[in-house]
Coordinates of C-alpha atoms and ligand atoms in Angstrom, one line a residue:
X30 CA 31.8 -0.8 -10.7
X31 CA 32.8 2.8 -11.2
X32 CA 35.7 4.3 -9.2
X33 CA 33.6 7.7 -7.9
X34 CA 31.0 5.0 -6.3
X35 CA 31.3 5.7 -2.6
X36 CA 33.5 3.3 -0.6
X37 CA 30.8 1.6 1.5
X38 CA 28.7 1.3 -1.8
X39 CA 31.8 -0.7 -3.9
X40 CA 32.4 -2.7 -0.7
X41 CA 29.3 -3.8 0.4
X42 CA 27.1 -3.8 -2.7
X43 CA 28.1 -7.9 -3.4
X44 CA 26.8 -8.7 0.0
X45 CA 23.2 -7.3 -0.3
X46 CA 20.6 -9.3 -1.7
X47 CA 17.8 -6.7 -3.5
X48 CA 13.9 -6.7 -3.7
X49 CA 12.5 -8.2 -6.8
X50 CA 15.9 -7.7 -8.7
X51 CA 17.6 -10.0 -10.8
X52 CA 20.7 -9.6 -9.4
X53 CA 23.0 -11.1 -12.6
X54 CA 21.3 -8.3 -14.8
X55 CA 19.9 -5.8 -13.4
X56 CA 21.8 -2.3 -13.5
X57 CA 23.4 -1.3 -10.4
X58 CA 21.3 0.3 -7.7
X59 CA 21.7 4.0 -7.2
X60 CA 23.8 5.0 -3.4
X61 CA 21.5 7.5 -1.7
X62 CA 23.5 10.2 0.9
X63 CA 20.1 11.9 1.7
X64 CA 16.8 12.5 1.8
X65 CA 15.5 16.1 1.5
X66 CA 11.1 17.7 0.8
X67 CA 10.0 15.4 -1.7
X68 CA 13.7 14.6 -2.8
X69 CA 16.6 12.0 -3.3
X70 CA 20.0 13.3 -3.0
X71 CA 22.4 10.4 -4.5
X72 CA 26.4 10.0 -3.5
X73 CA 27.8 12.4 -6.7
X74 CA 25.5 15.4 -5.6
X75 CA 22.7 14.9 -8.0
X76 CA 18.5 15.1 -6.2
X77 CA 16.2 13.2 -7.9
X78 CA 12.2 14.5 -7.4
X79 CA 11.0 11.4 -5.6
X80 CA 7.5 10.9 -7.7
X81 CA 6.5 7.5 -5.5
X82 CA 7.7 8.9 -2.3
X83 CA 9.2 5.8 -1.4
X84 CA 6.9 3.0 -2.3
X85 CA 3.7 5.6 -1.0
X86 CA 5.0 5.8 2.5
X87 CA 6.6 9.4 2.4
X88 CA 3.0 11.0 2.4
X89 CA 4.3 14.2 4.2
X90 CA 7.5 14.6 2.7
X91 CA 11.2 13.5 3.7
X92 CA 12.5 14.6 7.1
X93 CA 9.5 16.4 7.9
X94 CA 10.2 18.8 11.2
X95 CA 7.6 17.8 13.2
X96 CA 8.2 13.9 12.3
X97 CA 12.1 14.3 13.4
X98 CA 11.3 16.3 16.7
X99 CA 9.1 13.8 18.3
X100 CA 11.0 10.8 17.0
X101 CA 14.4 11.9 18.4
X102 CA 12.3 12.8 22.0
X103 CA 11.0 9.4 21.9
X104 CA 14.3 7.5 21.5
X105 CA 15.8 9.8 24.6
X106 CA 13.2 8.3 26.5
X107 CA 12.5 4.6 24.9
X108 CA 13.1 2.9 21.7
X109 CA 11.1 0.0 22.2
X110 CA 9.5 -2.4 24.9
X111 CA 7.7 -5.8 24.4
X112 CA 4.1 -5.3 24.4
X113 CA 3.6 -8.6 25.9
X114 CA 2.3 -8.0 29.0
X115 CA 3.0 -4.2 29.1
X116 CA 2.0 -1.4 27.4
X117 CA 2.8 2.3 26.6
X118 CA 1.7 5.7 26.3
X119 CA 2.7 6.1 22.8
X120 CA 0.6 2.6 21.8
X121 CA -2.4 3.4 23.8
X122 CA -2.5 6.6 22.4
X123 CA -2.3 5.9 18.6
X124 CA -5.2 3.3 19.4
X125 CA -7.4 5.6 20.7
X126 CA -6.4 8.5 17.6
X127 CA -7.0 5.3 14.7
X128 CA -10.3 4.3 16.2
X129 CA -11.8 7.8 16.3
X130 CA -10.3 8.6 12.7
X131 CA -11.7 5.1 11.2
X132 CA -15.4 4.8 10.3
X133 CA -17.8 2.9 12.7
X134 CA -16.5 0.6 15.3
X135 CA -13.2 0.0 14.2
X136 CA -12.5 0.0 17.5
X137 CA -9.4 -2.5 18.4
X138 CA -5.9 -1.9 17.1
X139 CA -3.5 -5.1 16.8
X140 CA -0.1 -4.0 15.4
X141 CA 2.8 -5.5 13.8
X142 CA 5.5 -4.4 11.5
X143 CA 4.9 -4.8 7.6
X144 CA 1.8 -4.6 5.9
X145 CA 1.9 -8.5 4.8
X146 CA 1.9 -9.2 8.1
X147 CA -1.0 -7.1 9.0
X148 CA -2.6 -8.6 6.1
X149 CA -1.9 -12.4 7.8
X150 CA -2.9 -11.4 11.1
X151 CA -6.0 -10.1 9.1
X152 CA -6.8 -13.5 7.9
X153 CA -5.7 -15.4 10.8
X154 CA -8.4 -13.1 12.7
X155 CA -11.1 -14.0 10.3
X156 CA -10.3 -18.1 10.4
X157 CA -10.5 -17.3 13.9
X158 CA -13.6 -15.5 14.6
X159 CA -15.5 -18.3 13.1
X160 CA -14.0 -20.9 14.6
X161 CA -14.4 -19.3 18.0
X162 CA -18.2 -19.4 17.3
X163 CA -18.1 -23.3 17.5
X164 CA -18.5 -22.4 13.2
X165 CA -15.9 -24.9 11.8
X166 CA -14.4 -25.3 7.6
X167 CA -15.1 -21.8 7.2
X168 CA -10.9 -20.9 6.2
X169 CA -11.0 -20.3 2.6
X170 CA -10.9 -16.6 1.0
X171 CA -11.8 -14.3 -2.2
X172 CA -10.1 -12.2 -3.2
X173 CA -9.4 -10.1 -6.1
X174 CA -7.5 -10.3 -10.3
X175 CA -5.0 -7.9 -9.9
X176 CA -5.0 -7.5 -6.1
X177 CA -1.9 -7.4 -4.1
X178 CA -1.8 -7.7 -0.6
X179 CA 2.1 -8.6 0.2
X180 CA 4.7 -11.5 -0.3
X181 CA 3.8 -13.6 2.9
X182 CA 2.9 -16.7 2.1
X183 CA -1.0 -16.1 2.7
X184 CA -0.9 -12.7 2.0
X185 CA 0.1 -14.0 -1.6
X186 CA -2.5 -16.4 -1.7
X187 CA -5.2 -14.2 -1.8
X188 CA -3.8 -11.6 -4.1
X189 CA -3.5 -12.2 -8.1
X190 CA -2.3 -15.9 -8.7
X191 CA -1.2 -14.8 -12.1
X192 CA 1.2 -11.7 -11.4
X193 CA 5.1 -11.8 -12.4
X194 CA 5.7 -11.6 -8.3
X195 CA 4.0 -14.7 -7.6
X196 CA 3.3 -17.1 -10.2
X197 CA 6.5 -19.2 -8.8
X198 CA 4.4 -20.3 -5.6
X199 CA 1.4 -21.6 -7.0
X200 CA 2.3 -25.1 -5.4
X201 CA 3.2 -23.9 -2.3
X202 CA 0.2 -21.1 -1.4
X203 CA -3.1 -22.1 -0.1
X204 CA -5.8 -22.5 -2.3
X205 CA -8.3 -19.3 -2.4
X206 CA -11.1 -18.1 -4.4
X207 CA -9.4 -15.5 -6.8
X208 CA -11.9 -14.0 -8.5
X209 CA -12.2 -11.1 -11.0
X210 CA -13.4 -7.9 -9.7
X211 CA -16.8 -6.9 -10.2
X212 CA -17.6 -4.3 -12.7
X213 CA -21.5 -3.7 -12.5
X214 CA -24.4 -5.2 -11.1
X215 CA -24.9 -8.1 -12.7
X216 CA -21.3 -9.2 -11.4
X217 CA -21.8 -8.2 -8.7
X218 CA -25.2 -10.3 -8.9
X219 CA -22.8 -13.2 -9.3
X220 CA -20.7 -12.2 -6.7
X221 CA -23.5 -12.6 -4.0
X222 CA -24.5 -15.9 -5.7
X223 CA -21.0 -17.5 -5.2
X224 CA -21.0 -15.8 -1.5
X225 CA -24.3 -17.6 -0.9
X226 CA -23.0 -20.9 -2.8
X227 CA -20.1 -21.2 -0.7
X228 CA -20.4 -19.6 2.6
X229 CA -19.5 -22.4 4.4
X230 CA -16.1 -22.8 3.1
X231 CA -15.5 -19.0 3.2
X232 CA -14.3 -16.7 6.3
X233 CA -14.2 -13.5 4.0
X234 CA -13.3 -11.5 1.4
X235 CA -10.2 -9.3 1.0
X236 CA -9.8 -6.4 -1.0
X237 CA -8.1 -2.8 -1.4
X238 CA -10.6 -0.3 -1.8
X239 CA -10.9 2.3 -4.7
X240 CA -7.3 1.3 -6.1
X241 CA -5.6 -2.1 -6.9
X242 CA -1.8 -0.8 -6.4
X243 CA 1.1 -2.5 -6.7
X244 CA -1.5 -5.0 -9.3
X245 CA -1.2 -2.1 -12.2
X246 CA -2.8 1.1 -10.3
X247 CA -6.4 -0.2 -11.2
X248 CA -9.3 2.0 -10.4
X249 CA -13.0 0.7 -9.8
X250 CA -16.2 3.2 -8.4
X251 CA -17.0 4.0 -5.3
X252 CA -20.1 2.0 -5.8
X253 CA -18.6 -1.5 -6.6
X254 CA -17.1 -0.9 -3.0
X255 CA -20.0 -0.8 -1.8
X256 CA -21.6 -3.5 -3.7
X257 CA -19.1 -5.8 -2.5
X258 CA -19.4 -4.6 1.1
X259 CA -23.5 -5.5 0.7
X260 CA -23.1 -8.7 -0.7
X261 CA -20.6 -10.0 2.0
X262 CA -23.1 -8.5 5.0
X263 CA -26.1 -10.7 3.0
X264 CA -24.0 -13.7 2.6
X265 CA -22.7 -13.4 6.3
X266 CA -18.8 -13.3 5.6
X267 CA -16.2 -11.0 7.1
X268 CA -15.3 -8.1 4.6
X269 CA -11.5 -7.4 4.8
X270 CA -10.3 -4.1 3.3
X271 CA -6.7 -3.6 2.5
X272 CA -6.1 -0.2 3.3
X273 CA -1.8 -0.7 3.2
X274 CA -1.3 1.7 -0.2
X275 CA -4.9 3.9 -0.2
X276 CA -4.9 5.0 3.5
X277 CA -3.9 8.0 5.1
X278 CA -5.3 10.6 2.5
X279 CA -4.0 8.9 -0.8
X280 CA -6.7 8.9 -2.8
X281 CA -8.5 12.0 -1.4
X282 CA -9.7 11.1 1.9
X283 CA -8.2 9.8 5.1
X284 CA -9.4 6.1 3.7
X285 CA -10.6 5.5 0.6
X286 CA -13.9 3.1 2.1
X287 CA -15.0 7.0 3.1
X288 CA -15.9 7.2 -0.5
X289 CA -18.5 4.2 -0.5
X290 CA -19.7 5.2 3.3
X291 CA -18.5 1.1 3.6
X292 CA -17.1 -0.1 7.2
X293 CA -15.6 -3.3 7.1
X294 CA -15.1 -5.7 10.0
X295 CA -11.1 -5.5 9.4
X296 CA -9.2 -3.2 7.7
X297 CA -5.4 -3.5 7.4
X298 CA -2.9 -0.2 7.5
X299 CA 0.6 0.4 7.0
X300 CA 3.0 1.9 4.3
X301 CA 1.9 5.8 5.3
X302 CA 1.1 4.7 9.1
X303 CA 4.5 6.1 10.3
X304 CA 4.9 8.7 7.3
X305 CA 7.6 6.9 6.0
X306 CA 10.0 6.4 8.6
X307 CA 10.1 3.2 10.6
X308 CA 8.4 -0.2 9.7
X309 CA 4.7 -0.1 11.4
X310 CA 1.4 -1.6 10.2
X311 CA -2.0 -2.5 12.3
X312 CA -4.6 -4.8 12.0
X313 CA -8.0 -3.4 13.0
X314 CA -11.4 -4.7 14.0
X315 CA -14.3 -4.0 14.5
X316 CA -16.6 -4.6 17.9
X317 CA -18.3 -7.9 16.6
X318 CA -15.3 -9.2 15.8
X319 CA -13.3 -8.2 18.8
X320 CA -16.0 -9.5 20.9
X321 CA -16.0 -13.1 19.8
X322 CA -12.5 -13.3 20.9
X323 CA -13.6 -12.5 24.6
X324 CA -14.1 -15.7 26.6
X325 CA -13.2 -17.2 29.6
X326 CA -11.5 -19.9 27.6
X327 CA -8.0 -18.4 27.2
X328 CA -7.5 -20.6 23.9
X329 CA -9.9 -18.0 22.4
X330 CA -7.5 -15.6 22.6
X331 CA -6.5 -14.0 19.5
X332 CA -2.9 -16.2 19.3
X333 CA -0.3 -13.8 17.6
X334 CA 2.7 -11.6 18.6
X335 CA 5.2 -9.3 16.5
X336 CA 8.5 -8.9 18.2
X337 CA 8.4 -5.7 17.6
X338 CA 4.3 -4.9 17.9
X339 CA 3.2 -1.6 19.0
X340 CA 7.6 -0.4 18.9
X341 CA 7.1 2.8 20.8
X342 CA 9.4 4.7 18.0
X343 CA 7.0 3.7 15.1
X344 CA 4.0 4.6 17.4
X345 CA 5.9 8.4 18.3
X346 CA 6.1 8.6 14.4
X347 CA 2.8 7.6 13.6
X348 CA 1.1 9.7 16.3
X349 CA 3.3 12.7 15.4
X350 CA 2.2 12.0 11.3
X351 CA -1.7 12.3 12.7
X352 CA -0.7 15.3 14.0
X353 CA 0.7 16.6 10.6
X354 CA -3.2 15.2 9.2
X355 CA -4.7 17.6 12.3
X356 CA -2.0 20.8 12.0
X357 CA -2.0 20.7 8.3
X358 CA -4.9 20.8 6.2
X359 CA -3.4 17.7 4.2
X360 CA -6.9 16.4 2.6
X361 CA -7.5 19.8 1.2
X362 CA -3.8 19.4 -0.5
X363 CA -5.1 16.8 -2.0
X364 CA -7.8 18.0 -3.6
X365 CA -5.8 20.5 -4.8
X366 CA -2.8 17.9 -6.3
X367 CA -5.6 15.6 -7.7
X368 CA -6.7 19.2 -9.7
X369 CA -3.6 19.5 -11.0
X370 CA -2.6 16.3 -11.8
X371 CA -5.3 15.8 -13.5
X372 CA -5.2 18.9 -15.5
X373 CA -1.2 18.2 -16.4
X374 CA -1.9 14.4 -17.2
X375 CA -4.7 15.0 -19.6
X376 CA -2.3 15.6 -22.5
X377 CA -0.6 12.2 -22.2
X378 CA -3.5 10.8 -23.6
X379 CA -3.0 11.6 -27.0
X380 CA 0.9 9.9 -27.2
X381 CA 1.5 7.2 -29.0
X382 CA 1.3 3.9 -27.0
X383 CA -0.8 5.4 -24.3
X384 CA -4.3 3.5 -23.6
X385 CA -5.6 4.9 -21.0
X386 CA -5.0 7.8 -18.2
X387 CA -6.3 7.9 -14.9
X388 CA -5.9 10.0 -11.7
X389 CA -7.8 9.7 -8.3
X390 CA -6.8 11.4 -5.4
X391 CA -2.5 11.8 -5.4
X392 CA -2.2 8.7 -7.6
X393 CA -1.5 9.5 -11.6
X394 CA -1.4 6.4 -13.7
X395 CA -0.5 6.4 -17.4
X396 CA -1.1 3.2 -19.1
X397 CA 0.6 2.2 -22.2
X398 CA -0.1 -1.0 -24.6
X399 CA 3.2 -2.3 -23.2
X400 CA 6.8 -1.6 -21.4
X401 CA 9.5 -3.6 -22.8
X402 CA 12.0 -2.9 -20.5
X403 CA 10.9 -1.1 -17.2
X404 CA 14.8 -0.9 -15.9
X405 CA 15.4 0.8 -19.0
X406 CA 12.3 3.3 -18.3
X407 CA 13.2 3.8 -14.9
X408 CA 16.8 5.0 -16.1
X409 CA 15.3 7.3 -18.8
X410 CA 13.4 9.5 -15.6
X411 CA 16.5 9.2 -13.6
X412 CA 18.5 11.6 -16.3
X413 CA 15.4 14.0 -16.5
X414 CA 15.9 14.2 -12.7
X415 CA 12.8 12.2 -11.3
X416 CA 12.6 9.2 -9.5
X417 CA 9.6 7.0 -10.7
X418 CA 9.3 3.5 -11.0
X419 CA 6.9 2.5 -13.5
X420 CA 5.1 -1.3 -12.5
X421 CA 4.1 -3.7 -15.5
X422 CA 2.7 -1.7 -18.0
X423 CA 1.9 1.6 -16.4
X424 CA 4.2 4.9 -15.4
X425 CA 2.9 6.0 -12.2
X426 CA 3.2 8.7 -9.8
X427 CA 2.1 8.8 -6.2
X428 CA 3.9 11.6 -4.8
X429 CA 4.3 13.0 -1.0
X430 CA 1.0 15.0 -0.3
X431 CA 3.5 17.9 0.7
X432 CA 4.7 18.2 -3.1
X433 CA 4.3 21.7 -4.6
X434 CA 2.7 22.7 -7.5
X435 CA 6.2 23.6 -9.3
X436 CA 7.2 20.2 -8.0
X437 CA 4.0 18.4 -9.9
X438 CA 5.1 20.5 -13.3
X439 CA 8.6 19.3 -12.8
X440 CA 7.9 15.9 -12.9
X441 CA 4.8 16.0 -15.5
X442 CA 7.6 17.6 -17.4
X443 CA 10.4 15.0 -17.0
X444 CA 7.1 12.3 -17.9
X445 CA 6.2 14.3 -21.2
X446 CA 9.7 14.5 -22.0
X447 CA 10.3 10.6 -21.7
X448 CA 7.2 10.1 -23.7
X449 CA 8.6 12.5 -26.3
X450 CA 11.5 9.8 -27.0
X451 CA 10.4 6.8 -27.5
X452 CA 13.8 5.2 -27.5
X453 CA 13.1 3.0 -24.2
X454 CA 10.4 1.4 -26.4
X455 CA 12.5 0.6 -29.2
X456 CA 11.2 -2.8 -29.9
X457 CA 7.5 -1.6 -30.0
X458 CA 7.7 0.5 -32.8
Ligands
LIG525 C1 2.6 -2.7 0.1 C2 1.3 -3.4 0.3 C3 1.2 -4.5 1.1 C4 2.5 -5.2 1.8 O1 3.0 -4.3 2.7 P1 4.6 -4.6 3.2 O2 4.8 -3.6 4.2 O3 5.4 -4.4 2.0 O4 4.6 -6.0 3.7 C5 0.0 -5.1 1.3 N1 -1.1 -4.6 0.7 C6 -1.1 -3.5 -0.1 C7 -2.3 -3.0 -0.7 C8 0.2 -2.9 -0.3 O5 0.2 -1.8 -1.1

């Protein structure tokens, strides 16, 4: 380990354990001092242009004013409180803004603090809601190819079964209905056949609207949203959206189910909830769903509880990140980024290796026939400056919605550059 490496790094680095990192091979992590706009300023002075904004949480940019201000008032006056049994301005407040910003009667906010979890609690909710209705067996799921909902146990179990993240578990995850999304109507044909075949074994369906993330950056239409959404109303099951990577404004508007004009009975948020600052997610339903919990039988009660649920310093940062949405006319920023990244991306089609590019909202995907060594890759855009960490065999950017258009050059730049030296790819030539 090298000698200008700061002293906390070279001390502490053997007792970390790191996310989905061989930890024998992989090249050493890189010590960031700062965070700065949309950049990363590491321990020997150099700022990387953060192109993923830190795993699509840092939708309004790093130490955003307005973020800091109210964060800082809100640990003067509380950090946290249970919410068992009490509750806060800060929670009760946040409810009220999500429910009026989501469509239909998404009325009734449960929180935790990671998206997986939001995404069990989702489940659990669904399993649930049936069984509260006297309706027993009905505790399996579909879900998606290619979808990702998180690396709890359940959460897993209903995203791809044959992604490099999970394929270990197989034995130990619950057995879903993983299914490969629809792409017209006659799948979608066959979708409602299997809903109708097997309704009694099924609470609901689960999927991410618009975009499969972390599953390759996969795009379907507006219209297969909504295809889906109609064939789990006709078959009577609960439609579960996964709204962790595509809410908040990502792909254009504040949730990408906007697009179809699709409510579903749950929807799951997190990653941008809180801008990203501090862990947050939320779990929310709709009326009919709420209501089926309501009984005087207090075993109907909806039988889960976060720690940290409803931490007053994650609601403070994401009530002062809606505000950002309400000062700042962030959707129309988007339009704007999605112009020019569309515009600046088109000529990474004709490089070799490339099969297909894509942009929707601030998410630019560049797929290639294959990336041998993604480490490698990732160090290639570290020299040019950027910070982008491309995911199986796509480069991707999903930047803060704050980033200028110098900013989006810079990095299309740094991309075309990469592209332009195919030495990362060595063994595909
Ligand atoms: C990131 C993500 C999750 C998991 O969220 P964590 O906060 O990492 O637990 C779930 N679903 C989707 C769509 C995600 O992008």
């Amino acid at each position: 380990m090298s000698a200008d490496l700061p002293e906390w790094y070279r001390e502490g680095y053997d007792n970390i354990w790191l996310p989905y990192t061989q930890m024998k091979t992989a090249p050493d992590a890189l010590p960031v001092v700062g965070t700065d706009g949309v950049y990363l300023e590491l321990a020997d002075g150099r700022r990387l242009l953060d192109g993923i904004a830190s795993w699509w949480t840092a939708c309004h940019g790093y130490n955003h004013p307005g973020m800091k201000e109210k964060m800082k008032a809100q640990i003067d006056r509380m950090s946290h409180v249970m919410l068992g049994g009490l509750v806060h301005e800060g929670a009760l407040d946040l409810s009220r803004r999500l429910a009026g910003l989501l469509p239909g009667d998404l009325n009734h906010v449960f929180f935790s603090e990671s998206g997986s979890v939001s995404v069990e609690i989702a489940l659990k909710m669904a399993v649930q809601f049936w069984l509260n209705q006297g309706i027993e067996g009905r505790a399996r799921f579909v879900g998606f190819k290619a979808g990702y909902h998180g690396d709890t146990s359940a959460a897993m179990s209903v995203g791809d079964s044959d992604d490099g993240m999970h394929k270990a578990f197989g034995g130990y995850l619950q057995q879903q209905y993983i299914r490969t999304l629809p792409q017209s109507d006659e799948d979608l044909a066959e979708l409602k056949q299997f809903l109708r075949e097997n309704k009694d074994s099924i609470a609901g369906v689960i999927m991410e609207p618009l975009i499969q993330g972390a599953g390759g950056m996969k795009f379907h239409e507006a219209e297969i949203l909504g295809g889906i959404a109609e064939a789990c109303r006709k078959a009577d099951v609960l439609f579960i959206l996964d709204e962790i990577f595509t809410g908040f404004g990502r792909t254009g508007t504040m949730f990408a189910c906007e697009q179809a004009e699709v409510v579903p009975d749950i929807i799951c948020l997190g990653k941008a909830l809180t801008a990203g600052t501090v862990a947050m997610a939320a779990t929310v339903a709709t009326d009919r769903v709420y209501e089926a919990f309501l009984s005087d039988d207090p075993e109907k009660a909806f039988m889960h509880g976060p720690t940290y649920m409803a931490n007053p310093l994650a609601c403070a940062a994401a009530n002062a990140s809606l505000d950002i949405f309400e000062e700042e006319d962030v959707l129309d920023r988007v339009k704007k980024i999605e112009g020019h990244l569309t515009q600046s991306f088109a000529q990474f089609r004709d490089k070799p290796g490339v099969v297909d590019v894509r942009v929707k909202g601030a998410v630019a995907v560049i797929q290639l026939e294959r990336i041998e060594d993604t480490a490698k890759l990732r160090e290639e855009f570290v020299r040019e400056g950027v910070w982008i960490r491309p995911l199986g065999d796509v480069i991707y950017v999903t930047p803060a919605l704050s980033i200028e258009s110098a900013e989006i050059s810079a990095l299309t730049e740094a991309i075309d550059n990469v592209l332009n030296r195919s030495s990362w790819n060595d063994s595909n030539q």
